Amino acid sequence: MRVPSKELEKRVADFQVNLRKREIDGALLVQRADTLYYTGTAQNVHIYIPVEGRPLVLAYRDFDRAQKESSWEVFPLRGMSKIPNNIQEAGLPLPRILGLELDVLPVNQYERYLKTFPEVRMVDISKEVRRQRSVKTSWEIARLEESARILPLVLEFAKEVLHPGMSEVEFEGLLEGKARSLGHGGHVRMRGFDSEFHVGVIASGARAAVRSCFDGPVTGQGISIAHPNGASMEQIQKGEPIVIDMVTVVNGYQIDQTRILSLGPLSEELTIAYETARQVEERIRRALIPGRVAGEVYEEILNWVQENTPYGDNFMGYGTAKVRFVGHGVGLELDELPTISKGSSEVLESGMVVAIEPKFVFPGVGVVGIEDTVVIESDLGARYLSVTPRELIVL
Amino acid sequence: MRVPSKELEKRVADFQVNLRKREIDGALLVQRADTLYYTGTAQNVHIYIPVEGRPLVLAYRDFDRAQKESSWEVFPLRGMSKIPNNIQEAGLPLPRILGLELDVLPVNQYERYLKTFPEVRMVDISKEVRRQRSVKTSWEIARLEESARILPLVLEFAKEVLHPGMSEVEFEGLLEGKARSLGHGGHVRMRGFDSEFHVGVIASGARAAVRSCFDGPVTGQGISIAHPNGASMEQIQKGEPIVIDMVTVVNGYQIDQTRILSLGPLSEELTIAYETARQVEERIRRALIPGRVAGEVYEEILNWVQENTPYGDNFMGYGTAKVRFVGHGVGLELDELPTISKGSSEVLESGMVVAIEPKFVFPGVGVVGIEDTVVIESDLGARYLSVTPRELIVL
């Protein structure tokens, strides 16, 4: 599926408004999620967006595919040092102030751009890109809705194949394979430096409550010291809460969802905690309305959990491993804006898409909780994009 | 499996020799593959290696696991600005010249280090790290041998499950799931900026010969414009060469391997081309001996193919999509040194591990070729680490 030319034109025009506000002459974007967003191709391209006029798309590899996939005219990138020439040949003035993605660009590559544009002042343009991308267009919401169709089918498949004694990682492999066969793109893009992510966290019982480096409330034990997040080689047993926290991505757009399964009933405490998580999720969803400040929503939810449930200590992690958010933006990347997090001053807007994930961690026992991807739309609260039934799944 | 303390001590001591040679006072390493290599844990840590004395390991998340997993003493990382204090509290002098991984470090993070160490001159230490890591210790070779045991079992499984009409991506999902259940770590680390990799390339017939952005001779069509490498949703048919180019990773160590399968016999031309690829692989393997220059091996192989086979135009890609290498280092990352590539002046050493991958691309038809991971050891040529039979697999 190609990104329609009108969609690309609007994205670039809206970005140019932000360049104008900051008095930046142009931006050179090179990171995959950003170039995909503004060009419509995930080939290896640079896009130069001047404050006025048509953007210049330069493809390194593969040129032919980039040309077919993007509705912009595409030119070959023949080397970094030729980019100023390319800009001038396109009839555009050379920038005096140039925006770059300084949140992701490695220093050595940045220094090559400094040499290429010796007279130019470089500024970080990543906040403008990330803020624009946090507000999804209706075309993007439709893509997210398509991506959301995979996970209910994966959960149905999970019920068929799971049996006591299956290893977490075997279960994960089967679920990921099913998602792939239904069109899941596999690679889940993240922006943060050195972020590592495979398919999510498929983990059972106490192992789901093991802490690790991934910046989420539930990380899992992992398969080895070298791969310390997600599924382990250990076996899934009866009566344990099994976390299925998975991301699917279709046409680049990600849905992040968590459900809890168990073979046989869970303890009464875990069952009640699960229902509490559902209540918290509903509270978060209803609080996500245009105009609210993300950090205030976070405090409100945290306070509610502490005052109205016995699980304050278990909410969003345990002890020093607690995370300080209850939701994060998703779209072309898994770590988009806004974050519904401590101290965040981000103002919620219609079109923002957030994965909300109230989870309770019981060390030595397991994890229960829920996660859905929602879109902020109206004063009535956000709308669920993920369509998997929200009940605890007891097999 | 923990990395033995003697192994970590030797790695740090050898690195300190390189610091001394370059007159660098210390290096602050933060990228996952590098920190895993010197600390033995893949948790989120910084390691400061002074030119003399014990290294200082600072863990951000998860501290307890980092402490258990690494044989170094681990201290909590309480904020970037406190690192100079941490260094002094460990009884180490503050560096005047500090090495950083400038090939991967994002500009904004680098600028925070500049503020943290205002009087310090920053230099790029990534070449020293990558060169050291390119030469594997015997402990590492043993880990690679373990990783290599998965792929023959995956190929046996592939023969059982494949049938005409199966989609490439369904086939891929099954193979990856099998590899996972056997201990494959899932996430394949790459160093290059914005490198994206899932499991490899599972692609059949003409689609395997489609070009894309991934820097390899065979990329595949991919599942969508947004995920343009690897398997597609299209069906595998009889008589086509099916590329199974997969990476497995166990305890962090990667094996890269390619085999060709077909449902029913291939054409005579493709069968001969496959046998030619095997001959080329043997030539590469025998040329990989300590003391040789990588770029000279590359030219020798390229010339041999052009002079002795009819497939010069098809070797390592077609037309403008040809890649200029026949092998690449593998280990904790898929894009390690050395590269057996055009113009490379790298001198081969005993202990270097390389994936060699002679492949012939026939546009509109398909791809045949082979790939194995080998270790350079002696004048007799490199030794195969991958243990899957090398015959064309006709079902």
PDB file of C-alpha atoms in Angstrom, chain A residues 1-3 30-33 35-36 40-44 60-62 64-65 69 101-111 124 126 167 169-170 172-174 176-178 180-189 193-199 210-231 233 249-253 320-323, chain B residues 1-3 30-33 35-36 40-44 60-62 64-65 69 101-111 124 126 167 169-170 172-174 176-178 180-189 193-199 210-231 233 249-253 320-323:
ATOM      1  CA  MET A   1       0.000   0.000   0.000  1.00  0.00           C
ATOM      2  CA  ARG A   2       1.403   3.381  -1.076  1.00  0.00           C
ATOM      3  CA  VAL A   3       0.994   6.495   1.024  1.00  0.00           C
ATOM      4  CA  VAL A  30      17.651  10.518   7.440  1.00  0.00           C
ATOM      5  CA  GLN A  31      16.169   8.202  10.086  1.00  0.00           C
ATOM      6  CA  ARG A  32      13.909   5.444   8.731  1.00  0.00           C
ATOM      7  CA  ALA A  33      10.646   6.177  10.574  1.00  0.00           C
ATOM      8  CA  THR A  35      11.858   9.387   6.097  1.00  0.00           C
ATOM      9  CA  LEU A  36       9.067   6.814   5.709  1.00  0.00           C
ATOM     10  CA  GLY A  40       6.250   7.083   1.770  1.00  0.00           C
ATOM     11  CA  THR A  41       9.201   4.731   1.176  1.00  0.00           C
ATOM     12  CA  ALA A  42      11.298   2.794   3.686  1.00  0.00           C
ATOM     13  CA  GLN A  43      14.207   2.522   1.292  1.00  0.00           C
ATOM     14  CA  ASN A  44      17.467   4.178   2.283  1.00  0.00           C
ATOM     15  CA  TYR A  60      20.885   5.708  -1.903  1.00  0.00           C
ATOM     16  CA  ARG A  61      19.532   2.165  -2.006  1.00  0.00           C
ATOM     17  CA  ASP A  62      17.295   1.067  -3.640  1.00  0.00           C
ATOM     18  CA  ASP A  64      14.202   2.202  -8.311  1.00  0.00           C
ATOM     19  CA  ARG A  65      12.027   1.032  -5.465  1.00  0.00           C
ATOM     20  CA  GLU A  69       7.036   3.773  -3.770  1.00  0.00           C
ATOM     21  CA  GLU A 101      17.538  14.622  13.932  1.00  0.00           C
ATOM     22  CA  LEU A 102      20.104  15.142  16.690  1.00  0.00           C
ATOM     23  CA  ASP A 103      18.302  12.716  19.026  1.00  0.00           C
ATOM     24  CA  VAL A 104      19.267   9.737  16.846  1.00  0.00           C
ATOM     25  CA  LEU A 105      22.055  10.870  14.501  1.00  0.00           C
ATOM     26  CA  PRO A 106      25.441   9.361  15.446  1.00  0.00           C
ATOM     27  CA  VAL A 107      28.239  11.849  16.091  1.00  0.00           C
ATOM     28  CA  ASN A 108      30.470  10.645  13.236  1.00  0.00           C
ATOM     29  CA  GLN A 109      27.677  10.990  10.678  1.00  0.00           C
ATOM     30  CA  TYR A 110      26.794  14.427  12.098  1.00  0.00           C
ATOM     31  CA  GLU A 111      30.396  15.523  11.659  1.00  0.00           C
ATOM     32  CA  ASP A 124      17.885  19.775  16.510  1.00  0.00           C
ATOM     33  CA  SER A 126      13.635  15.985  16.265  1.00  0.00           C
ATOM     34  CA  SER A 167       8.389 -23.348  27.027  1.00  0.00           C
ATOM     35  CA  VAL A 169       9.919 -19.185  23.983  1.00  0.00           C
ATOM     36  CA  GLU A 170       8.243 -21.967  22.009  1.00  0.00           C
ATOM     37  CA  GLU A 172       6.291 -16.968  21.693  1.00  0.00           C
ATOM     38  CA  GLY A 173       7.657 -18.408  18.461  1.00  0.00           C
ATOM     39  CA  LEU A 174       4.286 -19.908  17.566  1.00  0.00           C
ATOM     40  CA  GLU A 176       4.924 -14.545  16.354  1.00  0.00           C
ATOM     41  CA  GLY A 177       4.817 -16.986  13.433  1.00  0.00           C
ATOM     42  CA  LYS A 178       1.021 -16.752  13.395  1.00  0.00           C
ATOM     43  CA  ARG A 180       3.714 -13.002  10.617  1.00  0.00           C
ATOM     44  CA  SER A 181       1.498 -15.258   8.503  1.00  0.00           C
ATOM     45  CA  LEU A 182      -1.306 -12.710   9.009  1.00  0.00           C
ATOM     46  CA  GLY A 183       0.872  -9.844   7.774  1.00  0.00           C
ATOM     47  CA  HIS A 184       2.833  -8.658  10.812  1.00  0.00           C
ATOM     48  CA  GLY A 185       5.939  -6.856   9.568  1.00  0.00           C
ATOM     49  CA  GLY A 186       8.292  -8.411  12.130  1.00  0.00           C
ATOM     50  CA  HIS A 187      10.747  -5.634  12.874  1.00  0.00           C
ATOM     51  CA  VAL A 188       9.325  -3.207  15.477  1.00  0.00           C
ATOM     52  CA  ARG A 189      10.906   0.225  15.138  1.00  0.00           C
ATOM     53  CA  PHE A 193      19.340   4.788  21.509  1.00  0.00           C
ATOM     54  CA  ASP A 194      20.210   1.105  21.739  1.00  0.00           C
ATOM     55  CA  SER A 195      16.590   0.072  22.262  1.00  0.00           C
ATOM     56  CA  GLU A 196      16.175  -3.624  21.669  1.00  0.00           C
ATOM     57  CA  PHE A 197      12.845  -5.255  21.052  1.00  0.00           C
ATOM     58  CA  HIS A 198      11.787  -8.498  19.497  1.00  0.00           C
ATOM     59  CA  VAL A 199       8.100  -9.355  19.661  1.00  0.00           C
ATOM     60  CA  VAL A 210      11.644 -10.551  36.872  1.00  0.00           C
ATOM     61  CA  ARG A 211      13.157  -7.134  36.152  1.00  0.00           C
ATOM     62  CA  SER A 212      15.376  -6.269  33.241  1.00  0.00           C
ATOM     63  CA  CYS A 213      16.697  -3.369  31.200  1.00  0.00           C
ATOM     64  CA  PHE A 214      13.741  -2.763  28.879  1.00  0.00           C
ATOM     65  CA  ASP A 215      11.922   0.420  29.824  1.00  0.00           C
ATOM     66  CA  GLY A 216       8.533  -1.100  30.618  1.00  0.00           C
ATOM     67  CA  PRO A 217       6.653  -2.338  33.668  1.00  0.00           C
ATOM     68  CA  VAL A 218       7.049  -5.970  32.546  1.00  0.00           C
ATOM     69  CA  THR A 219      10.228  -7.227  30.919  1.00  0.00           C
ATOM     70  CA  GLY A 220      10.532 -10.958  31.573  1.00  0.00           C
ATOM     71  CA  GLN A 221      13.590 -13.046  32.269  1.00  0.00           C
ATOM     72  CA  GLY A 222      14.765 -13.512  28.705  1.00  0.00           C
ATOM     73  CA  ILE A 223      16.509 -16.437  27.086  1.00  0.00           C
ATOM     74  CA  SER A 224      20.067 -15.742  28.272  1.00  0.00           C
ATOM     75  CA  ILE A 225      22.146 -13.079  29.986  1.00  0.00           C
ATOM     76  CA  ALA A 226      22.851 -11.716  26.507  1.00  0.00           C
ATOM     77  CA  HIS A 227      19.119 -11.488  25.642  1.00  0.00           C
ATOM     78  CA  PRO A 228      17.650 -10.635  29.023  1.00  0.00           C
ATOM     79  CA  ASN A 229      14.119  -9.514  28.076  1.00  0.00           C
ATOM     80  CA  GLY A 230      10.992 -11.449  27.097  1.00  0.00           C
ATOM     81  CA  ALA A 231      10.450 -15.185  26.920  1.00  0.00           C
ATOM     82  CA  MET A 233      13.359 -21.406  27.942  1.00  0.00           C
ATOM     83  CA  VAL A 249       2.966  -3.822  12.727  1.00  0.00           C
ATOM     84  CA  VAL A 250       1.168  -3.537   9.381  1.00  0.00           C
ATOM     85  CA  ASN A 251       2.171  -0.997   6.731  1.00  0.00           C
ATOM     86  CA  GLY A 252       4.554   0.335   9.360  1.00  0.00           C
ATOM     87  CA  TYR A 253       1.866   1.049  11.987  1.00  0.00           C
ATOM     88  CA  THR A 320      13.163   0.297  42.333  1.00  0.00           C
ATOM     89  CA  ALA A 321      12.015  -1.241  39.038  1.00  0.00           C
ATOM     90  CA  LYS A 322       8.805   0.820  38.821  1.00  0.00           C
ATOM     91  CA  VAL A 323       8.401   2.792  35.613  1.00  0.00           C
TER      92      VAL A 323
ATOM     93  CA  MET B   1      25.779 -18.629  31.022  1.00  0.00           C
ATOM     94  CA  ARG B   2      28.032 -16.033  32.679  1.00  0.00           C
ATOM     95  CA  VAL B   3      31.144 -14.727  30.976  1.00  0.00           C
ATOM     96  CA  VAL B  30      27.561   2.663  26.561  1.00  0.00           C
ATOM     97  CA  GLN B  31      26.433   0.679  23.522  1.00  0.00           C
ATOM     98  CA  ARG B  32      24.916  -2.730  24.290  1.00  0.00           C
ATOM     99  CA  ALA B  33      27.220  -5.037  22.324  1.00  0.00           C
ATOM    100  CA  THR B  35      29.117  -3.142  27.282  1.00  0.00           C
ATOM    101  CA  LEU B  36      28.106  -6.815  27.070  1.00  0.00           C
ATOM    102  CA  GLY B  40      29.311  -9.711  30.757  1.00  0.00           C
ATOM    103  CA  THR B  41      25.834  -8.243  31.279  1.00  0.00           C
ATOM    104  CA  ALA B  42      23.357  -6.916  28.709  1.00  0.00           C
ATOM    105  CA  GLN B  43      21.572  -4.792  31.278  1.00  0.00           C
ATOM    106  CA  ASN B  44      21.629  -1.041  30.782  1.00  0.00           C
ATOM    107  CA  TYR B  60      21.060   2.105  35.401  1.00  0.00           C
ATOM    108  CA  ARG B  61      18.530  -0.695  34.921  1.00  0.00           C
ATOM    109  CA  ASP B  62      18.449  -3.375  36.211  1.00  0.00           C
ATOM    110  CA  ASP B  64      20.508  -6.249  40.717  1.00  0.00           C
ATOM    111  CA  ARG B  65      20.701  -8.299  37.549  1.00  0.00           C
ATOM    112  CA  GLU B  69      25.566 -11.255  35.828  1.00  0.00           C
ATOM    113  CA  GLU B 101      31.794   5.279  20.706  1.00  0.00           C
ATOM    114  CA  LEU B 102      31.288   8.158  18.267  1.00  0.00           C
ATOM    115  CA  ASP B 103      30.185   5.801  15.481  1.00  0.00           C
ATOM    116  CA  VAL B 104      26.922   5.019  17.308  1.00  0.00           C
ATOM    117  CA  LEU B 105      26.448   7.673  20.009  1.00  0.00           C
ATOM    118  CA  PRO B 106      23.625  10.121  19.152  1.00  0.00           C
ATOM    119  CA  VAL B 107      24.585  13.805  19.081  1.00  0.00           C
ATOM    120  CA  ASN B 108      22.258  14.849  21.928  1.00  0.00           C
ATOM    121  CA  GLN B 109      23.648  12.183  24.257  1.00  0.00           C
ATOM    122  CA  TYR B 110      27.209  13.135  23.255  1.00  0.00           C
ATOM    123  CA  GLU B 111      26.475  16.750  24.126  1.00  0.00           C
ATOM    124  CA  ASP B 124      36.408   8.237  18.884  1.00  0.00           C
ATOM    125  CA  SER B 126      34.970   2.757  18.266  1.00  0.00           C
ATOM    126  CA  SER B 167       3.533 -18.017   1.859  1.00  0.00           C
ATOM    127  CA  VAL B 169       6.250 -15.210   5.552  1.00  0.00           C
ATOM    128  CA  GLU B 170       4.393 -18.195   6.989  1.00  0.00           C
ATOM    129  CA  GLU B 172       9.683 -17.740   7.825  1.00  0.00           C
ATOM    130  CA  GLY B 173       7.492 -17.617  10.928  1.00  0.00           C
ATOM    131  CA  LEU B 174       7.662 -21.385  11.321  1.00  0.00           C
ATOM    132  CA  GLU B 176      12.009 -18.595  13.314  1.00  0.00           C
ATOM    133  CA  GLY B 177       9.652 -20.174  15.841  1.00  0.00           C
ATOM    134  CA  LYS B 178      11.608 -23.414  15.593  1.00  0.00           C
ATOM    135  CA  ARG B 180      13.448 -19.750  19.081  1.00  0.00           C
ATOM    136  CA  SER B 181      12.312 -22.996  20.675  1.00  0.00           C
ATOM    137  CA  LEU B 182      15.890 -24.269  20.297  1.00  0.00           C
ATOM    138  CA  GLY B 183      17.316 -21.245  22.071  1.00  0.00           C
ATOM    139  CA  HIS B 184      17.713 -18.554  19.391  1.00  0.00           C
ATOM    140  CA  GLY B 185      17.766 -15.168  21.145  1.00  0.00           C
ATOM    141  CA  GLY B 186      15.533 -13.432  18.602  1.00  0.00           C
ATOM    142  CA  HIS B 187      16.936  -9.930  18.433  1.00  0.00           C
ATOM    143  CA  VAL B 188      19.947  -9.746  16.084  1.00  0.00           C
ATOM    144  CA  ARG B 189      22.214  -6.859  17.013  1.00  0.00           C
ATOM    145  CA  PHE B 193      22.898   3.500  12.035  1.00  0.00           C
ATOM    146  CA  ASP B 194      19.260   2.656  11.387  1.00  0.00           C
ATOM    147  CA  SER B 195      20.059  -0.933  10.429  1.00  0.00           C
ATOM    148  CA  GLU B 196      16.930  -3.036  10.469  1.00  0.00           C
ATOM    149  CA  PHE B 197      16.974  -6.800  10.582  1.00  0.00           C
ATOM    150  CA  HIS B 198      14.449  -9.391  11.591  1.00  0.00           C
ATOM    151  CA  VAL B 199      15.401 -13.007  10.988  1.00  0.00           C
ATOM    152  CA  VAL B 210      14.149  -8.067  -5.855  1.00  0.00           C
ATOM    153  CA  ARG B 211      16.418  -5.310  -4.533  1.00  0.00           C
ATOM    154  CA  SER B 212      15.910  -3.348  -1.371  1.00  0.00           C
ATOM    155  CA  CYS B 213      17.702  -1.165   1.155  1.00  0.00           C
ATOM    156  CA  PHE B 214      19.396  -3.822   3.267  1.00  0.00           C
ATOM    157  CA  ASP B 215      23.131  -3.878   2.611  1.00  0.00           C
ATOM    158  CA  GLY B 216      23.411  -7.442   1.346  1.00  0.00           C
ATOM    159  CA  PRO B 217      23.437  -9.250  -2.005  1.00  0.00           C
ATOM    160  CA  VAL B 218      19.948 -10.673  -1.351  1.00  0.00           C
ATOM    161  CA  THR B 219      17.254  -8.629   0.351  1.00  0.00           C
ATOM    162  CA  GLY B 220      13.867  -9.952  -0.778  1.00  0.00           C
ATOM    163  CA  GLN B 221      10.658  -8.088  -1.497  1.00  0.00           C
ATOM    164  CA  GLY B 222       9.407  -7.762   2.067  1.00  0.00           C
ATOM    165  CA  ILE B 223       5.889  -7.740   3.409  1.00  0.00           C
ATOM    166  CA  SER B 224       4.982  -4.126   2.640  1.00  0.00           C
ATOM    167  CA  ILE B 225       6.509  -0.859   1.486  1.00  0.00           C
ATOM    168  CA  ALA B 226       7.111  -0.105   5.166  1.00  0.00           C
ATOM    169  CA  HIS B 227       8.950  -3.411   5.735  1.00  0.00           C
ATOM    170  CA  PRO B 228      10.665  -3.875   2.400  1.00  0.00           C
ATOM    171  CA  ASN B 229      13.195  -6.622   3.179  1.00  0.00           C
ATOM    172  CA  GLY B 230      12.851 -10.362   3.628  1.00  0.00           C
ATOM    173  CA  ALA B 231       9.786 -12.559   3.243  1.00  0.00           C
ATOM    174  CA  MET B 233       3.018 -12.610   1.632  1.00  0.00           C
ATOM    175  CA  VAL B 249      22.098 -16.023  18.190  1.00  0.00           C
ATOM    176  CA  VAL B 250      22.900 -17.937  21.373  1.00  0.00           C
ATOM    177  CA  ASN B 251      24.458 -16.259  24.429  1.00  0.00           C
ATOM    178  CA  GLY B 252      24.750 -13.205  22.205  1.00  0.00           C
ATOM    179  CA  TYR B 253      26.837 -14.921  19.492  1.00  0.00           C
ATOM    180  CA  THR B 320      23.496  -1.131  -9.656  1.00  0.00           C
ATOM    181  CA  ALA B 321      22.398  -3.276  -6.701  1.00  0.00           C
ATOM    182  CA  LYS B 322      25.662  -5.225  -6.483  1.00  0.00           C
ATOM    183  CA  VAL B 323      27.334  -5.142  -3.082  1.00  0.00           C
TER     184      VAL B 323
END
